[in-house]
Coordinates of C-alpha atoms in Angstrom, one line a residue:
X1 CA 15.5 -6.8 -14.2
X2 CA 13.1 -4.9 -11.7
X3 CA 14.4 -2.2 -9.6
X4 CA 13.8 -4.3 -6.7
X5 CA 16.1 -7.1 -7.2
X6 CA 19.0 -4.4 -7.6
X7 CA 18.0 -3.8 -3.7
X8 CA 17.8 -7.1 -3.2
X9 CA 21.4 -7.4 -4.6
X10 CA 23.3 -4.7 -3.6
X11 CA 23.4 -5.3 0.4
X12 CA 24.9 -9.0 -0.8
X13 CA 27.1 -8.1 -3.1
X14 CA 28.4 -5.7 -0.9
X15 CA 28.6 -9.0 1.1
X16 CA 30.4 -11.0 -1.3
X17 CA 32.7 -8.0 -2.0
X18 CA 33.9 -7.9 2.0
X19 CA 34.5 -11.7 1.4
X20 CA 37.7 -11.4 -0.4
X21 CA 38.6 -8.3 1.0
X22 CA 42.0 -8.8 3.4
X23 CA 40.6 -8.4 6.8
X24 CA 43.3 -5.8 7.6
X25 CA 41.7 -3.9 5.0
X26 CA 39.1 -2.2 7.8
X27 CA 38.7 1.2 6.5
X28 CA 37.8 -0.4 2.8
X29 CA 35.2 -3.2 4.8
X30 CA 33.5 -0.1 6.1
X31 CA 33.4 2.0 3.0
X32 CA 32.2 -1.1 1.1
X33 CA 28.9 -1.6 3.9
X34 CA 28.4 2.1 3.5
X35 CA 27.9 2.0 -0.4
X36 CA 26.3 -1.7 0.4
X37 CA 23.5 0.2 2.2
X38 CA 23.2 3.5 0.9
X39 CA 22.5 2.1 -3.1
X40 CA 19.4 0.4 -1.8
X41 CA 18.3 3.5 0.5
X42 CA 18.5 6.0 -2.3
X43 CA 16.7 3.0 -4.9
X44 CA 13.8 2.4 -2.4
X45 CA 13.7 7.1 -2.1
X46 CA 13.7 6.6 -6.5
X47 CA 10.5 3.6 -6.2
X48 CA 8.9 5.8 -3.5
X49 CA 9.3 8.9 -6.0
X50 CA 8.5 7.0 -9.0
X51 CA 5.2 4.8 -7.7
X52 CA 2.6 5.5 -9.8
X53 CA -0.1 6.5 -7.3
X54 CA -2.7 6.7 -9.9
X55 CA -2.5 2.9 -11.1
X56 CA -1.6 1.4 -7.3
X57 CA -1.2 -2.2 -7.0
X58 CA 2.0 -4.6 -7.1
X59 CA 4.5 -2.2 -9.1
X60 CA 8.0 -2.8 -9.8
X61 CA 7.2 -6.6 -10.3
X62 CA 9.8 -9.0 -11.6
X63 CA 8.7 -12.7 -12.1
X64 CA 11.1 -15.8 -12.8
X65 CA 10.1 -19.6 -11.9
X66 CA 12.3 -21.4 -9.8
X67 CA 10.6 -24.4 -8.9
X68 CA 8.0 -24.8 -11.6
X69 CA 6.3 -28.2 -10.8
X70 CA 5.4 -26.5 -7.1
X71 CA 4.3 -23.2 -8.8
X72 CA 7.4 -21.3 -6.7
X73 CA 9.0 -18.5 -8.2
X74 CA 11.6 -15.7 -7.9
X75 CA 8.5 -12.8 -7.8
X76 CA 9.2 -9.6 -6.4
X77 CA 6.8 -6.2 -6.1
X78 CA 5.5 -3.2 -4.3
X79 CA 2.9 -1.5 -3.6
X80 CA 1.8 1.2 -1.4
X81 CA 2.9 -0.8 1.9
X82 CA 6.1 -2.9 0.5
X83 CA 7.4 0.7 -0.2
X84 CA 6.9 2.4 2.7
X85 CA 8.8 -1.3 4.7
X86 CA 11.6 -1.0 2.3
X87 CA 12.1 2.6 2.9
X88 CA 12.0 1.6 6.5
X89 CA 15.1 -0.9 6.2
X90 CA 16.6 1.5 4.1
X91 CA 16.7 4.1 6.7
X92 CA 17.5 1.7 9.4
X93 CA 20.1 -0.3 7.8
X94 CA 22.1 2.7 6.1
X95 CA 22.5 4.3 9.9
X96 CA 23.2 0.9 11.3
X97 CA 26.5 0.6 9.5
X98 CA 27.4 3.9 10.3
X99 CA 26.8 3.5 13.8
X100 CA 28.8 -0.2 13.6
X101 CA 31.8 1.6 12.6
X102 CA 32.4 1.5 16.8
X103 CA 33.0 -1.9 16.2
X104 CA 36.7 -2.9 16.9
X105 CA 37.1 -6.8 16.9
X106 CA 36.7 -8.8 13.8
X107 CA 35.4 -6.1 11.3
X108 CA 35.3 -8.5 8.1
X109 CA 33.1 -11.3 9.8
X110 CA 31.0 -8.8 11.5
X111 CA 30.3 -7.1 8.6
X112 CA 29.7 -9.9 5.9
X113 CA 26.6 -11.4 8.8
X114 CA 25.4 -7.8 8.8
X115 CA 24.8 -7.1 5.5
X116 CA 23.4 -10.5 4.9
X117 CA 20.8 -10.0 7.8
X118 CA 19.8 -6.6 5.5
X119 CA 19.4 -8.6 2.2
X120 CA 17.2 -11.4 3.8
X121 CA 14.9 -8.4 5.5
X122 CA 14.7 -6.8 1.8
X123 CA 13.9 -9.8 0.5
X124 CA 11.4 -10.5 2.7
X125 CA 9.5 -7.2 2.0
X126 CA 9.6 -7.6 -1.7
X127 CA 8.6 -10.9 -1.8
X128 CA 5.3 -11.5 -3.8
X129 CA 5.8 -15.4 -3.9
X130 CA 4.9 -16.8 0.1
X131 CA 7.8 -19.8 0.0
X132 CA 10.4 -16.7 -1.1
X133 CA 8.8 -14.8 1.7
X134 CA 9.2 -17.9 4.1
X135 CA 13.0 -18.5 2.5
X136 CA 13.7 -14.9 3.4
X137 CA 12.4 -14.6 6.6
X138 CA 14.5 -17.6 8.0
X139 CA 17.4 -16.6 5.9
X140 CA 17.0 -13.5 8.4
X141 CA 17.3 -15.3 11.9
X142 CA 20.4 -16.9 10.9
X143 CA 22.9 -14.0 11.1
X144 CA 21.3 -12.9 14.2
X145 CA 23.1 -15.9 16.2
X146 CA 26.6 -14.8 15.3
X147 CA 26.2 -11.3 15.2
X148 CA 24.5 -11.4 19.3
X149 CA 26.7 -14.6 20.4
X150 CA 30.3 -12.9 18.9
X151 CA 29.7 -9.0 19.3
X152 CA 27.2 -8.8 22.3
X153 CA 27.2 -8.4 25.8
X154 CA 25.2 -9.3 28.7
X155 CA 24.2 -13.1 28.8
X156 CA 24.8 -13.3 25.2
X157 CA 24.9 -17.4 25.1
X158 CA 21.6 -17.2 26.6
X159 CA 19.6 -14.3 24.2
X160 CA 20.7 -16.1 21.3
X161 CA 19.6 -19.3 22.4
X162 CA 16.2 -17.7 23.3
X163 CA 15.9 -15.8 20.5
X164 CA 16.9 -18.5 17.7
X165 CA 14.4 -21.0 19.8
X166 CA 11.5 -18.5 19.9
X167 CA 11.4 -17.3 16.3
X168 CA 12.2 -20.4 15.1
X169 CA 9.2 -22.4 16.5
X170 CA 7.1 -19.7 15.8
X171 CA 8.2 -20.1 12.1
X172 CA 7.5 -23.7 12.0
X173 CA 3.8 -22.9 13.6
X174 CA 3.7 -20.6 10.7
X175 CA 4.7 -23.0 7.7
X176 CA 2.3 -25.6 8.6
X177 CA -0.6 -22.9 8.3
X178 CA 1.0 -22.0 5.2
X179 CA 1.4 -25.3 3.7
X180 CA -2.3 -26.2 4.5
X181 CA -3.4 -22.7 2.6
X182 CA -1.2 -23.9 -0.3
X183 CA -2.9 -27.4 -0.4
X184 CA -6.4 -26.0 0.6
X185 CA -6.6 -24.0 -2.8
X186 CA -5.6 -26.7 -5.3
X187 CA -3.8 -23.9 -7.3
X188 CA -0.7 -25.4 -6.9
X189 CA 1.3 -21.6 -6.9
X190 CA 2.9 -19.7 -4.0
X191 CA 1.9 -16.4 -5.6
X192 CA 0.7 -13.7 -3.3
X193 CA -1.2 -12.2 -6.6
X194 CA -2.8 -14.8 -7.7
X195 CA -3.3 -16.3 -4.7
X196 CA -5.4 -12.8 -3.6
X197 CA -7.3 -12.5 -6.8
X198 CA -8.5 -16.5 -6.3
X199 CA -9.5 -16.5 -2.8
X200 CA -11.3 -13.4 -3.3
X201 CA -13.4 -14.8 -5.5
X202 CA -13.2 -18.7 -4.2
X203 CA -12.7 -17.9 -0.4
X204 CA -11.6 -20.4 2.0
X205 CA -13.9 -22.5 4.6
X206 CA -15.0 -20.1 7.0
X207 CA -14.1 -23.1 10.0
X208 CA -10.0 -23.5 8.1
X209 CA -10.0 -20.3 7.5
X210 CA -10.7 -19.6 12.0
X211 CA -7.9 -22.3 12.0
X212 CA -5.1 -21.1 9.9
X213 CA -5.3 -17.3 11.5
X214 CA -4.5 -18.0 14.8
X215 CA -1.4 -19.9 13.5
X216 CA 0.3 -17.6 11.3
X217 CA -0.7 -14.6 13.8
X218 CA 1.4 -16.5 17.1
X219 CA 3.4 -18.2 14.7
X220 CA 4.9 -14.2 13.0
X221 CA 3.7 -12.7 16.4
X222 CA 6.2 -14.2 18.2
X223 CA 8.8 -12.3 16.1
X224 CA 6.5 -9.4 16.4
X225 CA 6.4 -9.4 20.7
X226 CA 3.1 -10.8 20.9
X227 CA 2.1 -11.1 24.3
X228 CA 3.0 -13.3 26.0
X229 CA 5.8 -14.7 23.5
X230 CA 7.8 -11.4 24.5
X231 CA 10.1 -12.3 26.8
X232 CA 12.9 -13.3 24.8
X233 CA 13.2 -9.8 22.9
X234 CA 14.0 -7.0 25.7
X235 CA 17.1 -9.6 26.4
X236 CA 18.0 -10.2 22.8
X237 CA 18.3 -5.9 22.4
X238 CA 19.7 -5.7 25.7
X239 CA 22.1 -8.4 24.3
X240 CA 22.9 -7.4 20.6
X241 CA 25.7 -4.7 19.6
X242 CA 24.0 -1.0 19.3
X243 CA 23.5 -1.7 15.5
X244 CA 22.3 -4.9 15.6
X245 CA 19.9 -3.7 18.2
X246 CA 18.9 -1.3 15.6
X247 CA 17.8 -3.4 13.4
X248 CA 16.3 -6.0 15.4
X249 CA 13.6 -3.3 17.2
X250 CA 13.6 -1.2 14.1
X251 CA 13.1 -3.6 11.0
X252 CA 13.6 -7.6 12.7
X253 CA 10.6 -7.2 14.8
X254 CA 8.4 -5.1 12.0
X255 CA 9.0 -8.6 10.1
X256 CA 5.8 -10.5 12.0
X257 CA 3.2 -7.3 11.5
X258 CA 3.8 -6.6 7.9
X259 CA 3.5 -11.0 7.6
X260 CA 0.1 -10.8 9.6
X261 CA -1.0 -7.7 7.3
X262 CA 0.6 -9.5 4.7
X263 CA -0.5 -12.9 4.7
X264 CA -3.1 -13.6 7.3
X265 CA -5.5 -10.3 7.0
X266 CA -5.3 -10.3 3.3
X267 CA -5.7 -14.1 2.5
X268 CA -7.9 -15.1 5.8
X269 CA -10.6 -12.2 6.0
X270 CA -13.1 -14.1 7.8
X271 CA -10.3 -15.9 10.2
X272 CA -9.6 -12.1 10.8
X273 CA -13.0 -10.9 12.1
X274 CA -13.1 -14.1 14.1
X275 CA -10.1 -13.6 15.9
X276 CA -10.1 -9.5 15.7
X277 CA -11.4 -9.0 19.5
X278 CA -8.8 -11.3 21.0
X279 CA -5.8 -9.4 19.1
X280 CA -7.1 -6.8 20.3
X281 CA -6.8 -8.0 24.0
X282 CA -3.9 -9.2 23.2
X283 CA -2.5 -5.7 22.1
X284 CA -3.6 -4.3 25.1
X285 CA -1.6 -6.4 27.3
X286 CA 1.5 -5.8 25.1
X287 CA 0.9 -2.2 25.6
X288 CA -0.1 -2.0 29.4
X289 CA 2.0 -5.7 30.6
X290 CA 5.2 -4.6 28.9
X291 CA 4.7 -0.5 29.5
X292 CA 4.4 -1.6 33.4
X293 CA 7.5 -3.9 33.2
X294 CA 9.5 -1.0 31.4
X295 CA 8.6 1.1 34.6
X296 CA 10.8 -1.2 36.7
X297 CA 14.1 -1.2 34.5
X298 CA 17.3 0.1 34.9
X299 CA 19.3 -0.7 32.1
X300 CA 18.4 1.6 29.6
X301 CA 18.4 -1.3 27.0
X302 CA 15.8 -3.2 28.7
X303 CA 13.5 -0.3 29.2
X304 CA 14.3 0.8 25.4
X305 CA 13.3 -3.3 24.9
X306 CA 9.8 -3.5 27.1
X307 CA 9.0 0.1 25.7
X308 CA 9.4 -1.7 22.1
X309 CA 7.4 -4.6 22.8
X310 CA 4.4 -2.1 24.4
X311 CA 4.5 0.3 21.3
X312 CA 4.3 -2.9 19.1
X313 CA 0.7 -3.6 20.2
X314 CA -0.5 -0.6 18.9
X315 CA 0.7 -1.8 16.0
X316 CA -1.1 -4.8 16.6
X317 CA -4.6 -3.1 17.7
X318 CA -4.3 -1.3 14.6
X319 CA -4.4 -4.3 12.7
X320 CA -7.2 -6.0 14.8
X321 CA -9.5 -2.8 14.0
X322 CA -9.6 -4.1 10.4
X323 CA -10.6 -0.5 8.8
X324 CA -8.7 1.7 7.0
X325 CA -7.6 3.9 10.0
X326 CA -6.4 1.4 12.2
X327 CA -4.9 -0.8 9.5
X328 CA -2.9 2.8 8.1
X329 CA -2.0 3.6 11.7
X330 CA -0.6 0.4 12.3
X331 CA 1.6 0.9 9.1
X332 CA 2.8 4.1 9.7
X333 CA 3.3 3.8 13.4
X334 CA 5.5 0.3 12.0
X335 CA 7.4 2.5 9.9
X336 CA 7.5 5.5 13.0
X337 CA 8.5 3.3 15.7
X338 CA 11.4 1.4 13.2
X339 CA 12.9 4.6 13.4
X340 CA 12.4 5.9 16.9
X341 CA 13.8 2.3 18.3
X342 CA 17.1 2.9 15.6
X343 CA 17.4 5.8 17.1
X344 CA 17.3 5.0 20.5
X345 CA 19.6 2.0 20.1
X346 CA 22.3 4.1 18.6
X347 CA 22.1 6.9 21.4
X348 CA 22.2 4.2 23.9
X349 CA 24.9 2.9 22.0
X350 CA 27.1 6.1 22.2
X351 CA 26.3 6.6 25.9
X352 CA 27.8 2.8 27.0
X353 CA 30.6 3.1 24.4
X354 CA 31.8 5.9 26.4
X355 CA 31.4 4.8 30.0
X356 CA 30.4 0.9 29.3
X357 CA 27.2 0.8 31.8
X358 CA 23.5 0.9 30.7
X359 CA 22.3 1.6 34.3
X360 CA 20.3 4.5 34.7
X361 CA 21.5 4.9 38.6
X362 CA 24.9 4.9 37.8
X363 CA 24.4 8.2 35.6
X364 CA 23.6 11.3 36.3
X365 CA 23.9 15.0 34.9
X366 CA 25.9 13.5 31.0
X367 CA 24.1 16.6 29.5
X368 CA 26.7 18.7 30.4
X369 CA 29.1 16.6 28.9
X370 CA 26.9 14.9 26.0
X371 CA 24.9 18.1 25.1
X372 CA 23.9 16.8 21.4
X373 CA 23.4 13.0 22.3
X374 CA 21.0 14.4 25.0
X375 CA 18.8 16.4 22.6
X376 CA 18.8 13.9 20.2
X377 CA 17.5 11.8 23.6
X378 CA 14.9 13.7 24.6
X379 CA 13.4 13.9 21.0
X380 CA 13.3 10.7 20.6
X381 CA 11.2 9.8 23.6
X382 CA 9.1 13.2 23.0
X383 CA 8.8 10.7 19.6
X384 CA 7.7 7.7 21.5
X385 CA 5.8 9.6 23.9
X386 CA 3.6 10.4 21.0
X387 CA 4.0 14.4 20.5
X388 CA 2.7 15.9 17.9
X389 CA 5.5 16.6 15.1
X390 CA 6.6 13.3 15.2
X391 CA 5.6 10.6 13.2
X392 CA 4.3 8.8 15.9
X393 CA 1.8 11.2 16.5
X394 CA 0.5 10.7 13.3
X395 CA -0.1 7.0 13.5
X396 CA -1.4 6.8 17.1
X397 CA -4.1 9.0 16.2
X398 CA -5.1 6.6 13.2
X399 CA -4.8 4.1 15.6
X400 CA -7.0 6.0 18.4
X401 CA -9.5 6.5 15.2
X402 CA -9.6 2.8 14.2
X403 CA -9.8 1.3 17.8
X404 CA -12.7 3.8 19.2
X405 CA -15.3 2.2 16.1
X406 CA -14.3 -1.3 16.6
X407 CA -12.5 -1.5 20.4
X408 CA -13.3 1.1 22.6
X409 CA -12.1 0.2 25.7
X410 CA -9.1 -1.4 24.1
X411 CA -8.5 2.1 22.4
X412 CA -9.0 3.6 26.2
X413 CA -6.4 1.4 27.4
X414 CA -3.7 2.4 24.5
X415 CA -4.4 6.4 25.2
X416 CA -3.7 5.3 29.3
X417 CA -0.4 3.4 27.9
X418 CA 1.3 7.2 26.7
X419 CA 0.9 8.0 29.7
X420 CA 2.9 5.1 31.6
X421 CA 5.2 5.4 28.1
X422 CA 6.1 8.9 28.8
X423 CA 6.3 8.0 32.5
X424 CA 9.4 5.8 32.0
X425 CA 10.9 7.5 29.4
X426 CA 10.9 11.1 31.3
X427 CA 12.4 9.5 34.7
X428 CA 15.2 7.6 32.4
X429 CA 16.5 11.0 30.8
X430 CA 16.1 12.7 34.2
X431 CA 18.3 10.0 35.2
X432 CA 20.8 9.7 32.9
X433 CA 20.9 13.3 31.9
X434 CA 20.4 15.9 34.0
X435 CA 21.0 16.6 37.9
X436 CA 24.3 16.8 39.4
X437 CA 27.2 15.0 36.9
X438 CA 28.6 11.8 38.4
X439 CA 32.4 12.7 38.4
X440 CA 33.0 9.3 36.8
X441 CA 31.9 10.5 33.6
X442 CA 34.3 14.0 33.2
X443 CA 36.1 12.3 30.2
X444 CA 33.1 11.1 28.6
X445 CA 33.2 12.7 24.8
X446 CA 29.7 14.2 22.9
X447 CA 29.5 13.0 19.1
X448 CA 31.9 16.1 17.7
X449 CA 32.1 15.3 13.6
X450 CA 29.8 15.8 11.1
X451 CA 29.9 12.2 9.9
X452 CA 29.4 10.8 13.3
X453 CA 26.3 12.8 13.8
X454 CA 24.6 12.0 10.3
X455 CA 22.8 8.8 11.5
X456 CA 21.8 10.7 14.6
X457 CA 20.2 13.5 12.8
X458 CA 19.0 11.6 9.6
X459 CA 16.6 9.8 11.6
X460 CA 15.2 12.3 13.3
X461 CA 14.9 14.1 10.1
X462 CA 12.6 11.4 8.9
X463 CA 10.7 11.5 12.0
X464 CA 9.9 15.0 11.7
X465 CA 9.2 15.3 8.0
X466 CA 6.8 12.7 8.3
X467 CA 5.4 13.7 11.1
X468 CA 4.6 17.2 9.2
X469 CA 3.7 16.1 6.0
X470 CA 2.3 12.4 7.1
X471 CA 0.7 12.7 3.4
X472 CA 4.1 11.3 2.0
X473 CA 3.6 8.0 3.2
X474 CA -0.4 7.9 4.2
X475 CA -1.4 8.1 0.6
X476 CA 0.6 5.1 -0.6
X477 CA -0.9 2.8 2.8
X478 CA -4.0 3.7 2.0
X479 CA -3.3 2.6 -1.6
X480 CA -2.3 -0.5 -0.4
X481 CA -4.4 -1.2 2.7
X482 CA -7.7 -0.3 0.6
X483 CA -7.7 -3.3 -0.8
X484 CA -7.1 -5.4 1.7
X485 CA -10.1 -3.5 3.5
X486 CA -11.9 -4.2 0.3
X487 CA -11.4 -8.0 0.4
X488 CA -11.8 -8.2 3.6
X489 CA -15.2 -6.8 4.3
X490 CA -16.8 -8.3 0.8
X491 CA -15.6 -11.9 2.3
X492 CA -17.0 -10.8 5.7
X493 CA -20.8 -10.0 4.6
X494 CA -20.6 -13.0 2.2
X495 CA -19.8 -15.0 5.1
X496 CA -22.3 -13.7 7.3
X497 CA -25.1 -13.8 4.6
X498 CA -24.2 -17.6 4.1
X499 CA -24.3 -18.1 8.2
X500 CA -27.7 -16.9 8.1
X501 CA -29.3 -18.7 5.1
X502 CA -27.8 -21.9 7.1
X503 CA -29.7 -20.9 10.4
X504 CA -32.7 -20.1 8.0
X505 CA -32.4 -23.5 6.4
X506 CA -32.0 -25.0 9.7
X507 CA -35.3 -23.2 11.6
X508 CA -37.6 -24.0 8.2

């Protein structure tokens, strides 16, 4: 059995285990979530460590057929980019149960729906098999509705109603594209692989293949903050308990880039340079729209939210570039921004479990009482803000690289976006954290023990160690986003060549 189904396994087992746990048990729930979570965190460090760079590829790879007369099968892998996503959740998802330890009412349930959203989310980013992938990917949306409508706050009823409604249609738009690519190649399998290795050399219709990419790239878009399917995810974070919101902005929403990478940039090449300039317009209004609305927020959650949805179409224009630089950047700037928002969420968290408000008005001067949650503030918006250091850094520049060869004035408008970023985030901690203190707050408590501060200070660990030595992730993207590059630009010129002899054909 592959390494990767142990990861798979342990967050639901950890489930299962909670099950028949006594729900007055509450110390044992939470012990139980914490090994849960921290087995598949240090298995995804032992696959990064033990990737063999030299050979690249799907590694790890476990293969069992499930439905046999379909071609689906249980098919798990990695390579260079499913190891850097499921070091992502691993981060994200070990911190988020220590952070959910705040949580008072109805421990058992809540934890049970939490560790099942982290197995679907690891089974989506293993998947090598696309209905797997599909199974997974709903399987995630599922414990999202209990975990917002029971533990959240602010217009709960509504979020979860938006949410559910939003990703959900977009996953529908998305199977019927997949569905027609299943049919289209007569190959009756669902295998990523094999399906790579035949369409390389038998690609689609260049007209389907201009269909099908627009539909898986609004249909996971949506789940990815696509502009202008947005709107429902500032009020799902804003919504969602601080963990929950830590894994929706951190790994949830990462879901619908890595499926466009995934899926519609690897299989769809030529649908890809069709539709590349739109993203990219598309991207721009992510990053300027949502920046803008950020600028107008008060609840810290909301401008945490619109600041998410802007950084993610960076992410996007670094996919639209469709060369190595931009399609790296967009990977690593996935994985930086996963942490960053985990980050944020949790010290946003901390801040309303202590006076229960989010508005930055009603704050004022909580540095002298929350000295450590306040530097852990500022460095993560010195993160988002792009500073050098920080991971983010790191990938924007890729991103700056890929966008000024294939969208220059795109790329002009994502350099203008830090600024308006690091507008926003600088007046919210000037807000919140320095100035005179409200006299409200003078009982307000800073995070004291050691274990309390470990999520805190793990991720911005990873932040900065990436952000120094950016070679401990870049190497294995590259490895895996070369060959997408690859197939992508040997489709391209066969395409082109092909549109030419027709217009030949056509003048003689």
């Amino acid at each position: 059995m592959s390494i990767l189904t142990y990861i798979l396994l342990s967050p639901l087992m950890g489930a299962l285990s909670i099950l028949f746990l006594p729900k007055e048990k509450e110390t044992w729930i939470r012990r139980v979530a914490v090994i849960a979570t921290s087995i598949p965190l240090a298995l995804a460090l032992f696959v990064w460590a033990r990737y063999d760079r030299g050979l690249g590829g799907y590694q790890f790879v476990n293969q069992i057929s499930w439905v046999k007369s379909l071609g689906i099968s249980y098919h798990v892998g990695v390579d260079g980019i499913g190891i850097v996503m499921i070091l992502l959740q691993g981060f994200c998802a070990f911190t988020g149960v220590l952070i959910s330890y705040s949580i008072k009412t109805r421990i058992k349930e809540y934890f049970v729906f939490f560790l099942f959203l982290i197995t679907s989310v690891y089974g989506v980013f293993i998947s090598l098999d696309l209905f797997l992938f599909y199974f997974f990917y709903e399987m995630a949306v599922i414990p999202m509705y209990p975990l917002i409508g029971i533990w959240g706050s602010t217009n709960k009823e509504y979020a979860t109603m938006k949410l559910t409604l939003y990703i959900t249609s977009g996953a529908v738009l998305s199977l019927v594209a997949l569905l027609v690519l299943y049919f289209s190649t007569g190959l009756t399998t669902f295998s990523i692989p094999e399906l790579e290795q035949f369409l390389s050399i038998h690609p689609l219709n260049s007209q389907l293949q201009i269909w099908l990419f627009p539909l898986i790239t609004i249909g996971f878009g949506v789940i990815a903050s696509l502009w202008p399917f947005h709107t429902w995810s500032p009020m799902g974070y804003a919504a969602a308990p601080s963990a929950v919101s830590m894994l929706h902005a951190g790994v949830l929403k990462k879901l619908g880039a890595y499926a466009i990478i995934r899926i519609a940039i690897n299989l769809l090449p030529e649908g890809a340079h069709y539709w590349a300039k739109p993203l990219a317009y598309l991207a721009s209004l992510n990053m300027i729209y949502c920046g803008w609305i950020a600028l107008t927020q008060k609840d810290m959650k909301f401008i945490v939210g619109y600041s998410s949805c802007s950084h993610m179409g960076y992410v996007l224009l670094g996919i639209a570039c469709l060369n190595s630089e931009g399609l790296n950047g967009a990977i690593l700037m996935i994985f930086a921004h996963g942490i960053m928002a985990a980050l944020s969420f949790a010290l946003i968290g901390h801040c309303y479990n202590e006076t229960h408000t989010r508005m930055v008005e009603e704050f004022g001067g909580l540095a002298k009482k929350l000295p450590f949650i306040a530097t852990c503030f500022s460095m993560a918006a010195m993160a988002s803000s792009g500073l050098p250091g920080f991971a983010n850094f790191v990938a924007e520049i890729l991103i700056f690289l890929g966008a000024w060869s294939r969208h220059p004035f795109q790329g002009i408008l994502a350099v203008f976006g830090i600024i308006i970023t690091a507008t926003y985030l600088l007046r919210m901690i000037r807000g919140v954290f320095f100035g005179p203190l409200n006299p409200r707050w003078n009982h307000v408590q800073d995070v004291k023990s050691f274990f309390q501060k470990i999520p805190f200070v793990l991720l911005i660990a990873v932040l900065l160690i990436v952000g120094f030595w950016p070679s401990l992730l870049i190497n294995l993207i590259d490895q895996g986003t070369s060959k997408i590059i690859h197939r992508s630009e040997k489709n391209t010129t066969r395409a082109v060549a092909c549109q030419a002899t027709h217009q030949m054909k056509g003048e003689a």
